mmCIF file of C-alpha atoms and ligand atoms in Angstrom:
data_model
loop_
_atom_site.group_PDB
_atom_site.id
_atom_site.type_symbol
_atom_site.label_atom_id
_atom_site.label_comp_id
_atom_site.label_asym_id
_atom_site.label_seq_id
_atom_site.Cartn_x
_atom_site.Cartn_y
_atom_site.Cartn_z
ATOM 1 C CA MET P 1 -22.622 -11.676 -3.732
ATOM 2 C CA ILE P 2 -19.849 -13.881 -5.119
ATOM 3 C CA LYS P 3 -16.372 -12.370 -5.246
ATOM 4 C CA THR P 4 -13.819 -13.893 -7.563
ATOM 5 C CA ILE P 5 -10.178 -14.157 -6.572
ATOM 6 C CA ALA P 6 -7.497 -15.043 -9.107
ATOM 7 C CA VAL P 7 -4.822 -17.092 -7.369
ATOM 8 C CA ILE P 8 -1.226 -17.314 -8.547
ATOM 9 C CA GLU P 9 0.532 -19.515 -6.026
ATOM 10 C CA GLY P 10 4.078 -18.508 -6.944
ATOM 11 C CA ASP P 11 7.364 -20.398 -6.828
ATOM 12 C CA ASP P 12 9.606 -22.375 -4.460
ATOM 13 C CA ALA P 13 8.072 -22.377 -0.944
ATOM 14 C CA ALA P 14 5.392 -19.759 -1.721
ATOM 15 C CA PRO P 15 2.662 -22.285 -2.693
ATOM 16 C CA GLU P 16 3.174 -24.056 0.634
ATOM 17 C CA ALA P 17 1.883 -20.912 2.341
ATOM 18 C CA MET P 18 -0.677 -19.921 -0.287
ATOM 19 C CA LYS P 19 -2.539 -23.241 -0.695
ATOM 20 C CA PRO P 20 -3.524 -23.729 2.974
ATOM 21 C CA VAL P 21 -4.532 -20.076 3.272
ATOM 22 C CA VAL P 22 -6.835 -20.432 0.257
ATOM 23 C CA SER P 23 -8.306 -23.597 1.837
ATOM 24 C CA LEU P 24 -8.936 -21.671 5.043
ATOM 25 C CA LEU P 25 -10.648 -18.875 3.096
ATOM 26 C CA GLU P 26 -12.772 -21.466 1.261
ATOM 27 C CA SER P 27 -13.853 -22.928 4.586
ATOM 28 C CA LEU P 28 -15.393 -19.560 5.552
ATOM 29 C CA ASN P 29 -18.196 -20.193 3.026
ATOM 30 C CA ILE P 30 -18.772 -16.530 2.321
ATOM 31 C CA GLY P 31 -19.112 -16.765 -1.440
ATOM 32 C CA LEU P 32 -15.499 -16.542 -2.530
ATOM 33 C CA GLU P 33 -14.711 -18.130 -5.851
ATOM 34 C CA PHE P 34 -11.095 -18.982 -6.613
ATOM 35 C CA VAL P 35 -9.820 -19.122 -10.184
ATOM 36 C CA TYR P 36 -6.360 -20.113 -11.290
ATOM 37 C CA PRO P 37 -4.840 -18.332 -14.295
ATOM 38 C CA GLU P 38 -2.020 -20.430 -15.740
ATOM 39 C CA VAL P 39 1.187 -18.399 -15.948
ATOM 40 C CA GLY P 40 4.926 -19.045 -15.995
ATOM 41 C CA GLU P 41 6.512 -22.336 -17.082
ATOM 42 C CA ILE P 42 3.222 -24.311 -17.144
ATOM 43 C CA ALA P 43 1.603 -21.746 -19.416
ATOM 44 C CA GLU P 44 4.694 -21.571 -21.601
ATOM 45 C CA GLU P 45 4.677 -25.332 -22.154
ATOM 46 C CA LYS P 46 1.015 -25.246 -23.214
ATOM 47 C CA THR P 47 0.786 -21.987 -25.107
ATOM 48 C CA GLY P 48 4.305 -20.770 -25.790
ATOM 49 C CA SER P 49 3.714 -17.714 -23.637
ATOM 50 C CA VAL P 50 4.546 -17.188 -19.953
ATOM 51 C CA PHE P 51 1.554 -14.879 -19.663
ATOM 52 C CA PRO P 52 -1.098 -15.915 -22.211
ATOM 53 C CA ASP P 53 -4.138 -13.764 -23.033
ATOM 54 C CA GLU P 54 -6.420 -16.240 -21.250
ATOM 55 C CA ALA P 55 -4.545 -15.702 -17.964
ATOM 56 C CA LYS P 56 -4.760 -11.957 -18.428
ATOM 57 C CA ALA P 57 -8.504 -12.233 -19.098
ATOM 58 C CA ILE P 58 -9.017 -14.276 -15.897
ATOM 59 C CA ILE P 59 -7.202 -11.594 -13.887
ATOM 60 C CA ASP P 60 -9.244 -8.862 -15.574
ATOM 61 C CA ARG P 61 -12.528 -10.617 -14.775
ATOM 62 C CA ALA P 62 -11.592 -11.318 -11.149
ATOM 63 C CA ASP P 63 -12.314 -8.874 -8.342
ATOM 64 C CA THR P 64 -8.737 -9.168 -7.162
ATOM 65 C CA THR P 65 -5.617 -11.322 -7.336
ATOM 66 C CA PHE P 66 -3.928 -13.213 -4.504
ATOM 67 C CA PHE P 67 -0.315 -13.576 -5.537
ATOM 68 C CA GLY P 68 2.379 -15.799 -4.032
ATOM 69 C CA SER P 69 5.943 -14.612 -4.484
ATOM 70 C CA THR P 70 7.664 -15.434 -7.713
ATOM 71 C CA SER P 71 11.271 -16.059 -8.638
ATOM 72 C CA GLY P 72 10.648 -17.289 -12.139
ATOM 73 C CA LYS P 73 8.587 -16.845 -15.231
ATOM 74 C CA SER P 74 5.363 -15.941 -13.447
ATOM 75 C CA GLY P 75 7.053 -12.527 -13.070
ATOM 76 C CA ALA P 76 5.355 -11.357 -16.287
ATOM 77 C CA SER P 77 1.956 -11.600 -14.596
ATOM 78 C CA LEU P 78 3.273 -9.543 -11.696
ATOM 79 C CA MET P 79 4.416 -6.836 -14.098
ATOM 80 C CA TYR P 80 0.870 -6.787 -15.473
ATOM 81 C CA LEU P 81 -0.686 -6.558 -12.004
ATOM 82 C CA ARG P 82 1.657 -3.719 -11.186
ATOM 83 C CA TRP P 83 2.189 -1.512 -14.238
ATOM 84 C CA GLY P 84 -0.681 -2.871 -16.311
ATOM 85 C CA LYS P 85 -3.214 -2.231 -13.554
ATOM 86 C CA GLU P 86 -1.486 0.922 -12.274
ATOM 87 C CA THR P 87 -1.385 -0.321 -8.705
ATOM 88 C CA TYR P 88 0.610 2.558 -7.315
ATOM 89 C CA ALA P 89 0.283 2.242 -3.532
ATOM 90 C CA ASN P 90 2.059 -0.713 -1.960
ATOM 91 C CA VAL P 91 0.802 -0.866 1.615
ATOM 92 C CA ARG P 92 2.918 -2.882 4.035
ATOM 93 C CA PRO P 93 1.557 -2.873 7.565
ATOM 94 C CA CYS P 94 3.975 -3.590 10.386
ATOM 95 C CA VAL P 95 2.195 -4.741 13.537
ATOM 96 C CA TYR P 96 3.669 -6.332 16.627
ATOM 97 C CA ILE P 97 1.905 -9.594 17.386
ATOM 98 C CA PRO P 98 2.382 -10.432 21.088
ATOM 99 C CA GLY P 99 4.249 -13.744 21.197
ATOM 100 C CA CYS P 100 6.186 -13.240 17.967
ATOM 101 C CA ALA P 101 9.980 -13.384 17.926
ATOM 102 C CA SER P 102 10.777 -9.678 17.712
ATOM 103 C CA PRO P 103 14.463 -8.876 18.296
ATOM 104 C CA LEU P 104 13.462 -5.673 20.144
ATOM 105 C CA ALA P 105 13.333 -5.430 23.941
ATOM 106 C CA ASN P 106 10.132 -3.363 23.763
ATOM 107 C CA PRO P 107 8.196 -4.124 20.602
ATOM 108 C CA GLU P 108 4.757 -3.643 22.209
ATOM 109 C CA GLY P 109 2.540 -1.217 20.359
ATOM 110 C CA ILE P 110 4.338 -1.223 16.999
ATOM 111 C CA ASP P 111 1.561 -0.513 14.520
ATOM 112 C CA PHE P 112 2.460 1.427 11.409
ATOM 113 C CA ALA P 113 1.989 1.042 7.674
ATOM 114 C CA ILE P 114 4.594 1.810 5.060
ATOM 115 C CA VAL P 115 3.113 3.069 1.804
ATOM 116 C CA ARG P 116 5.666 2.478 -0.888
ATOM 117 C CA GLU P 117 5.134 4.243 -4.210
ATOM 118 C CA ASN P 118 5.046 1.227 -6.494
ATOM 119 C CA LEU P 119 5.544 2.318 -10.111
ATOM 120 C CA GLU P 120 8.176 5.029 -10.384
ATOM 121 C CA ASP P 121 11.583 5.977 -9.011
ATOM 122 C CA LEU P 122 14.456 3.708 -10.132
ATOM 123 C CA TYR P 123 11.939 0.951 -10.892
ATOM 124 C CA VAL P 124 10.970 2.446 -14.249
ATOM 125 C CA GLY P 125 13.800 0.210 -15.444
ATOM 126 C CA VAL P 126 15.615 2.694 -17.669
ATOM 127 C CA GLU P 127 19.292 1.770 -17.469
ATOM 128 C CA GLY P 128 22.154 1.629 -19.906
ATOM 129 C CA PRO P 129 25.805 2.378 -20.674
ATOM 130 C CA LEU P 130 26.996 5.845 -19.639
ATOM 131 C CA GLU P 131 28.404 6.375 -23.114
ATOM 132 C CA ASP P 132 24.826 6.383 -24.488
ATOM 133 C CA LEU P 133 24.352 9.690 -22.670
ATOM 134 C CA ALA P 134 27.094 11.430 -24.685
ATOM 135 C CA PRO P 135 24.676 13.216 -27.047
ATOM 136 C CA LEU P 136 23.006 14.826 -24.013
ATOM 137 C CA SER P 137 26.312 15.930 -22.484
ATOM 138 C CA LEU P 138 24.735 15.954 -19.032
ATOM 139 C CA SER P 139 26.618 17.515 -16.175
ATOM 140 C CA GLY P 140 25.739 17.102 -12.492
ATOM 141 C CA ARG P 141 25.892 19.269 -9.392
ATOM 142 C CA ASN P 142 28.721 17.239 -7.924
ATOM 143 C CA ILE P 143 30.838 16.229 -10.917
ATOM 144 C CA ARG P 144 33.230 18.335 -12.992
ATOM 145 C CA GLN P 145 32.978 16.552 -16.338
ATOM 146 C CA PRO P 146 29.905 15.517 -18.356
ATOM 147 C CA ILE P 147 28.486 12.259 -17.003
ATOM 148 C CA HIS P 148 29.580 10.113 -20.001
ATOM 149 C CA GLU P 149 33.214 11.139 -19.358
ATOM 150 C CA LEU P 150 33.163 9.807 -15.777
ATOM 151 C CA GLY P 151 34.433 6.442 -17.005
ATOM 152 C CA LYS P 152 33.116 3.181 -18.381
ATOM 153 C CA GLY P 153 29.904 2.420 -16.502
ATOM 154 C CA ARG P 154 26.143 2.393 -16.423
ATOM 155 C CA TYR P 155 23.344 4.726 -15.457
ATOM 156 C CA ALA P 156 19.851 4.213 -14.066
ATOM 157 C CA ILE P 157 17.066 6.765 -14.238
ATOM 158 C CA LYS P 158 15.113 7.799 -11.166
ATOM 159 C CA ALA P 159 11.772 9.232 -12.238
ATOM 160 C CA ILE P 160 9.433 11.002 -9.813
ATOM 161 C CA THR P 161 6.321 12.508 -11.368
ATOM 162 C CA GLU P 162 3.910 15.070 -9.964
ATOM 163 C CA GLU P 163 0.866 12.915 -10.630
ATOM 164 C CA GLY P 164 2.482 9.711 -9.347
ATOM 165 C CA THR P 165 3.539 11.400 -6.141
ATOM 166 C CA GLU P 166 0.301 13.219 -5.491
ATOM 167 C CA ARG P 167 -1.842 10.089 -5.817
ATOM 168 C CA VAL P 168 0.285 7.990 -3.477
ATOM 169 C CA VAL P 169 0.500 10.792 -0.917
ATOM 170 C CA ARG P 170 -3.282 11.364 -1.028
ATOM 171 C CA PHE P 171 -3.778 7.625 -0.657
ATOM 172 C CA SER P 172 -1.583 7.755 2.465
ATOM 173 C CA PHE P 173 -3.556 10.574 4.064
ATOM 174 C CA GLU P 174 -6.818 8.758 3.337
ATOM 175 C CA LEU P 175 -5.326 5.603 4.862
ATOM 176 C CA ALA P 176 -4.335 7.540 8.002
ATOM 177 C CA ARG P 177 -7.945 8.760 8.341
ATOM 178 C CA LYS P 178 -9.251 5.217 7.912
ATOM 179 C CA ARG P 179 -6.802 3.791 10.459
ATOM 180 C CA ALA P 180 -7.756 6.478 12.977
ATOM 181 C CA LYS P 181 -11.200 4.884 13.274
ATOM 182 C CA THR P 182 -9.807 1.704 14.850
ATOM 183 C CA ARG P 183 -6.534 2.860 16.328
ATOM 184 C CA GLU P 184 -5.533 4.836 19.397
ATOM 185 C CA GLY P 185 -3.806 8.169 18.913
ATOM 186 C CA SER P 186 -4.266 10.877 16.328
ATOM 187 C CA PRO P 187 -3.591 10.139 12.664
ATOM 188 C CA LYS P 188 -0.188 11.001 11.282
ATOM 189 C CA VAL P 189 1.552 10.801 7.919
ATOM 190 C CA THR P 190 5.339 10.812 7.770
ATOM 191 C CA SER P 191 7.031 11.316 4.415
ATOM 192 C CA THR P 192 10.628 10.283 3.993
ATOM 193 C CA GLN P 193 13.014 10.822 1.081
ATOM 194 C CA LYS P 194 16.540 12.066 0.375
ATOM 195 C CA HIS P 195 15.573 15.625 -0.527
ATOM 196 C CA ASN P 196 18.829 17.190 0.671
ATOM 197 C CA MET P 197 20.850 15.212 -1.895
ATOM 198 C CA LEU P 198 18.280 14.625 -4.629
ATOM 199 C CA ARG P 199 16.909 18.129 -4.607
ATOM 200 C CA GLN P 200 15.006 17.841 -7.880
ATOM 201 C CA SER P 201 13.490 14.367 -7.716
ATOM 202 C CA ASP P 202 13.046 13.686 -3.996
ATOM 203 C CA GLY P 203 12.651 17.447 -3.517
ATOM 204 C CA LEU P 204 9.567 17.227 -5.731
ATOM 205 C CA PHE P 205 8.243 14.300 -3.684
ATOM 206 C CA LEU P 206 8.588 16.338 -0.498
ATOM 207 C CA ASP P 207 7.118 19.521 -2.034
ATOM 208 C CA ILE P 208 4.042 17.630 -3.213
ATOM 209 C CA ALA P 209 3.627 15.818 0.110
ATOM 210 C CA THR P 210 3.817 19.160 1.925
ATOM 211 C CA GLU P 211 1.241 20.661 -0.426
ATOM 212 C CA VAL P 212 -1.189 17.716 -0.167
ATOM 213 C CA ALA P 213 -0.873 17.797 3.646
ATOM 214 C CA LYS P 214 -2.593 21.214 3.585
ATOM 215 C CA ASP P 215 -5.801 19.465 2.466
ATOM 216 C CA TYR P 216 -5.716 17.198 5.529
ATOM 217 C CA THR P 217 -5.510 19.506 8.522
ATOM 218 C CA ASP P 218 -6.937 16.731 10.728
ATOM 219 C CA VAL P 219 -3.876 14.560 10.027
ATOM 220 C CA GLU P 220 -0.478 15.455 11.475
ATOM 221 C CA PHE P 221 2.292 15.645 8.878
ATOM 222 C CA GLU P 222 6.039 15.354 9.392
ATOM 223 C CA THR P 223 9.011 14.605 7.192
ATOM 224 C CA TYR P 224 12.527 13.198 7.630
ATOM 225 C CA ILE P 225 15.530 12.558 5.436
ATOM 226 C CA VAL P 226 15.476 8.825 4.778
ATOM 227 C CA ASP P 227 18.817 7.857 6.364
ATOM 228 C CA ASP P 228 17.922 9.695 9.575
ATOM 229 C CA PHE P 229 14.471 8.125 9.396
ATOM 230 C CA ALA P 230 15.858 4.573 9.130
ATOM 231 C CA CYS P 231 17.507 5.121 12.506
ATOM 232 C CA ARG P 232 14.369 6.648 14.041
ATOM 233 C CA LEU P 233 12.216 3.769 12.796
ATOM 234 C CA ILE P 234 14.416 1.237 14.592
ATOM 235 C CA ARG P 235 14.751 3.327 17.776
ATOM 236 C CA GLU P 236 11.127 4.423 18.175
ATOM 237 C CA PRO P 237 8.877 2.387 15.866
ATOM 238 C CA GLN P 238 5.821 3.081 18.043
ATOM 239 C CA LYS P 239 5.880 6.742 17.022
ATOM 240 C CA TYR P 240 4.706 6.170 13.456
ATOM 241 C CA ASP P 241 1.358 5.649 11.802
ATOM 242 C CA VAL P 242 1.441 5.924 7.981
ATOM 243 C CA ILE P 243 4.830 6.402 6.333
ATOM 244 C CA VAL P 244 4.967 7.290 2.631
ATOM 245 C CA MET P 245 8.076 7.178 0.477
ATOM 246 C CA PRO P 246 9.433 6.681 -3.034
ATOM 247 C CA ASN P 247 9.748 3.139 -4.372
ATOM 248 C CA LEU P 248 13.333 2.131 -3.536
ATOM 249 C CA TYR P 249 13.294 3.407 0.046
ATOM 250 C CA GLY P 250 9.955 1.659 0.541
ATOM 251 C CA ASP P 251 11.336 -1.618 -0.799
ATOM 252 C CA ILE P 252 14.233 -1.536 1.661
ATOM 253 C CA LEU P 253 12.550 -0.064 4.719
ATOM 254 C CA SER P 254 9.517 -2.338 4.544
ATOM 255 C CA ASP P 255 11.738 -5.438 4.697
ATOM 256 C CA ALA P 256 13.597 -3.838 7.607
ATOM 257 C CA ALA P 257 10.214 -3.228 9.235
ATOM 258 C CA GLY P 258 9.473 -6.964 8.850
ATOM 259 C CA GLY P 259 12.637 -7.585 10.863
ATOM 260 C CA LEU P 260 11.423 -5.234 13.623
ATOM 261 C CA VAL P 261 8.539 -7.533 14.421
ATOM 262 C CA GLY P 262 10.453 -10.757 14.011
ATOM 263 C CA SER P 263 10.325 -12.170 10.502
ATOM 264 C CA LEU P 264 9.566 -11.521 6.885
ATOM 265 C CA GLY P 265 7.161 -14.399 7.409
ATOM 266 C CA LEU P 266 4.838 -11.966 9.213
ATOM 267 C CA ALA P 267 4.879 -9.203 6.603
ATOM 268 C CA ALA P 268 1.636 -8.700 4.670
ATOM 269 C CA SER P 269 1.069 -6.377 1.741
ATOM 270 C CA GLY P 270 -1.745 -5.039 -0.388
ATOM 271 C CA ILE P 271 -1.075 -3.133 -3.579
ATOM 272 C CA TYR P 272 -3.783 -0.690 -4.591
ATOM 273 C CA GLY P 273 -4.625 1.324 -7.677
ATOM 274 C CA ASP P 274 -7.712 3.352 -8.472
ATOM 275 C CA HIS P 275 -9.372 0.433 -10.296
ATOM 276 C CA TYR P 276 -7.684 -2.760 -9.102
ATOM 277 C CA ALA P 277 -5.775 -4.141 -6.167
ATOM 278 C CA TYR P 278 -3.779 -7.286 -5.664
ATOM 279 C CA PHE P 279 -2.466 -8.873 -2.510
ATOM 280 C CA GLU P 280 0.925 -10.474 -2.018
ATOM 281 C CA PRO P 281 2.892 -11.450 1.104
ATOM 282 C CA ALA P 282 5.896 -9.123 1.326
ATOM 283 C CA HIS P 283 8.452 -11.925 1.565
ATOM 284 C CA GLY P 284 10.150 -13.694 -1.341
ATOM 285 C CA THR P 285 9.854 -17.312 -2.353
ATOM 286 C CA ALA P 286 12.042 -18.601 0.512
ATOM 287 C CA PRO P 287 13.836 -21.122 -1.756
ATOM 288 C CA ASP P 288 16.059 -22.302 1.101
ATOM 289 C CA ILE P 289 13.077 -23.845 2.936
ATOM 290 C CA ALA P 290 11.057 -25.065 -0.064
ATOM 291 C CA GLY P 291 9.534 -28.536 0.235
ATOM 292 C CA GLN P 292 9.823 -28.691 4.035
ATOM 293 C CA ASN P 293 6.323 -27.501 5.001
ATOM 294 C CA ILE P 294 7.806 -24.991 7.468
ATOM 295 C CA ILE P 295 7.200 -21.668 5.737
ATOM 296 C CA ASN P 296 5.409 -19.300 8.078
ATOM 297 C CA PRO P 297 1.975 -18.638 6.544
ATOM 298 C CA THR P 298 1.260 -15.632 8.804
ATOM 299 C CA ALA P 299 2.244 -13.159 6.076
ATOM 300 C CA ALA P 300 -0.093 -14.907 3.624
ATOM 301 C CA LEU P 301 -2.857 -15.025 6.256
ATOM 302 C CA LEU P 302 -2.567 -11.332 7.136
ATOM 303 C CA THR P 303 -2.340 -10.507 3.435
ATOM 304 C CA SER P 304 -5.585 -12.410 2.967
ATOM 305 C CA THR P 305 -7.222 -10.275 5.683
ATOM 306 C CA MET P 306 -6.266 -7.141 3.731
ATOM 307 C CA MET P 307 -7.845 -8.771 0.695
ATOM 308 C CA LEU P 308 -11.027 -9.679 2.576
ATOM 309 C CA GLU P 309 -11.259 -6.102 3.827
ATOM 310 C CA TYR P 310 -10.919 -4.828 0.254
ATOM 311 C CA LEU P 311 -13.657 -7.207 -0.916
ATOM 312 C CA GLY P 312 -16.019 -6.009 1.811
ATOM 313 C CA PHE P 313 -15.608 -8.845 4.319
ATOM 314 C CA SER P 314 -14.311 -6.779 7.243
ATOM 315 C CA HIS P 315 -15.890 -9.022 9.837
ATOM 316 C CA GLU P 316 -14.180 -12.165 8.521
ATOM 317 C CA ALA P 317 -10.883 -10.289 8.159
ATOM 318 C CA GLU P 318 -11.054 -9.312 11.811
ATOM 319 C CA LYS P 319 -11.892 -12.876 12.826
ATOM 320 C CA ILE P 320 -8.854 -14.317 11.056
ATOM 321 C CA GLU P 321 -6.584 -11.621 12.478
ATOM 322 C CA LYS P 322 -7.818 -12.348 15.987
ATOM 323 C CA ALA P 323 -7.292 -16.094 15.460
ATOM 324 C CA VAL P 324 -3.689 -15.500 14.314
ATOM 325 C CA PHE P 325 -3.048 -13.286 17.355
ATOM 326 C CA ARG P 326 -4.463 -15.983 19.615
ATOM 327 C CA VAL P 327 -2.194 -18.687 18.208
ATOM 328 C CA PHE P 328 0.821 -16.413 18.765
ATOM 329 C CA ALA P 329 -0.299 -15.502 22.281
ATOM 330 C CA GLU P 330 -0.678 -19.176 23.207
ATOM 331 C CA GLY P 331 2.763 -19.833 21.716
ATOM 332 C CA ALA P 332 2.363 -23.615 21.489
ATOM 333 C CA VAL P 333 2.189 -23.915 17.698
ATOM 334 C CA LEU P 334 4.733 -21.671 15.990
ATOM 335 C CA THR P 335 6.887 -22.219 12.902
ATOM 336 C CA PRO P 336 10.710 -22.420 13.171
ATOM 337 C CA ASP P 337 11.311 -18.774 12.128
ATOM 338 C CA GLN P 338 9.379 -17.876 15.315
ATOM 339 C CA GLY P 339 11.359 -20.249 17.495
ATOM 340 C CA GLY P 340 8.798 -23.056 17.343
ATOM 341 C CA ASN P 341 8.858 -26.455 15.670
ATOM 342 C CA ALA P 342 5.397 -26.596 14.120
ATOM 343 C CA THR P 343 4.848 -27.215 10.438
ATOM 344 C CA THR P 344 2.971 -24.830 8.191
ATOM 345 C CA THR P 345 0.026 -27.231 8.240
ATOM 346 C CA GLU P 346 -0.029 -27.402 12.038
ATOM 347 C CA PHE P 347 0.074 -23.611 12.311
ATOM 348 C CA ILE P 348 -2.807 -23.195 9.846
ATOM 349 C CA ASP P 349 -4.796 -25.884 11.655
ATOM 350 C CA ALA P 350 -4.260 -24.031 14.938
ATOM 351 C CA VAL P 351 -5.542 -20.820 13.326
ATOM 352 C CA GLY P 352 -8.517 -22.777 11.958
ATOM 353 C CA SER P 353 -9.323 -24.078 15.445
ATOM 354 C CA ALA P 354 -8.973 -20.590 16.943
ATOM 355 C CA LEU P 355 -11.481 -19.347 14.353
HETATM 356 P P1 ATP W 401 13.366 -13.891 -3.528
HETATM 357 O O1 ATP W 401 14.524 -13.792 -4.479
HETATM 358 O O2 ATP W 401 12.199 -14.638 -4.077
HETATM 359 O O3 ATP W 401 12.982 -12.569 -2.900
HETATM 360 P P2 ATP W 401 14.990 -14.494 -1.232
HETATM 361 O O4 ATP W 401 15.566 -15.773 -0.696
HETATM 362 O O5 ATP W 401 15.916 -13.458 -1.700
HETATM 363 O O6 ATP W 401 13.878 -14.838 -2.332
HETATM 364 P P3 ATP W 401 13.033 -14.358 0.803
HETATM 365 O O7 ATP W 401 12.318 -15.420 0.080
HETATM 366 O O8 ATP W 401 12.226 -13.230 1.306
HETATM 367 O O9 ATP W 401 14.144 -13.758 -0.093
HETATM 368 O O10 ATP W 401 13.815 -15.026 1.986
HETATM 369 C C1 ATP W 401 14.743 -14.365 2.830
HETATM 370 C C2 ATP W 401 14.921 -15.257 4.048
HETATM 371 O O11 ATP W 401 13.722 -15.171 4.856
HETATM 372 C C3 ATP W 401 15.106 -16.736 3.703
HETATM 373 O O12 ATP W 401 16.001 -17.315 4.607
HETATM 374 C C4 ATP W 401 13.717 -17.307 3.864
HETATM 375 O O13 ATP W 401 13.700 -18.669 4.218
HETATM 376 C C5 ATP W 401 13.138 -16.442 5.002
HETATM 377 N N1 ATP W 401 11.687 -16.329 4.828
HETATM 378 C C6 ATP W 401 11.022 -15.565 3.937
HETATM 379 N N2 ATP W 401 9.697 -15.715 4.056
HETATM 380 C C7 ATP W 401 9.515 -16.593 5.054
HETATM 381 C C8 ATP W 401 8.357 -17.156 5.653
HETATM 382 N N3 ATP W 401 7.119 -16.860 5.243
HETATM 383 N N4 ATP W 401 8.526 -18.047 6.667
HETATM 384 C C9 ATP W 401 9.756 -18.364 7.103
HETATM 385 N N5 ATP W 401 10.889 -17.864 6.578
HETATM 386 C C10 ATP W 401 10.773 -16.976 5.562
#
């Protein structure tokens, strides 16, 4: 059966990683059809809109979207994929690939997945001048005067909902069960938040996680305050399996996790909702290396394996993953971020040969 993938290649260096990965997927000949919704500047020139209805329709008709990072006007399509499609679970696996340039002395066995809540928290985007809060006359636990009398400044709202938390926590427990089928050790979910300071909002996140955990007695559950957890993650990354957290902590810790195994260029991500999922390497557009054909396409490749898995091509996903691992183990063809001097094209070709 044909599966349709909408491809948005992204900005700066992102297309240099996305294009060869799409070519490699095409070469598998497994019935993948790639369609290209026009978004951003190109769409604006033609239609006056950075995200025209036609592009939206192509995304809606596709089985999934493969998205390169954006720094520009294609951001509107990303907002649609995220809030429009209610993709609430941002899964960022962190796996040590033997041969990669990890800064750790003992990175062997790192294999965890951060599940970042993707729609709520400070990312609801409600910000404004503090003086606008005067009619509410809000006081806080730690301030003497109403918040608008603190001084000239701004506020941002952190929103944590019961429903939003429960679905991402359930997703995490289900993911731990799924991972247990192919992974050594018993499944575990770790929740992390700042519940000692943010007793209402992060306290709710923890309360719901604790409650949901009762439905999954086969999965170990533990929780840590996020600052303590950041230290634990660096010291003993092998101890974790699935780690769930509110949006902002997930944004920060998943990039830090990329550093644990050597580069943002290795960090894949899949963003799942109940009815749609899209797949996007976790790194940005790497503008500083654009046009040089040296961007590491590993993140895009491993992101594509998550996408293949989602589309039902587990076998092919495994094959590509194994090929990537082989190229790293051989160590002869690596991009500069991994201490090598290969180009993106040479790395992809090496993966193709290993396939
Ligand atoms: P954006 O604003 O789009 O997030 P950024 O420059 O803030 O862009 P990244 O694009 O993630 O953030 O880049 C951070 C650093 O990591 C840059 O030096 C970039 O070159 C490097 N980098 C990111 N992705 C890769 C990759 N796939 N291969 C090699 N280097 C990468």
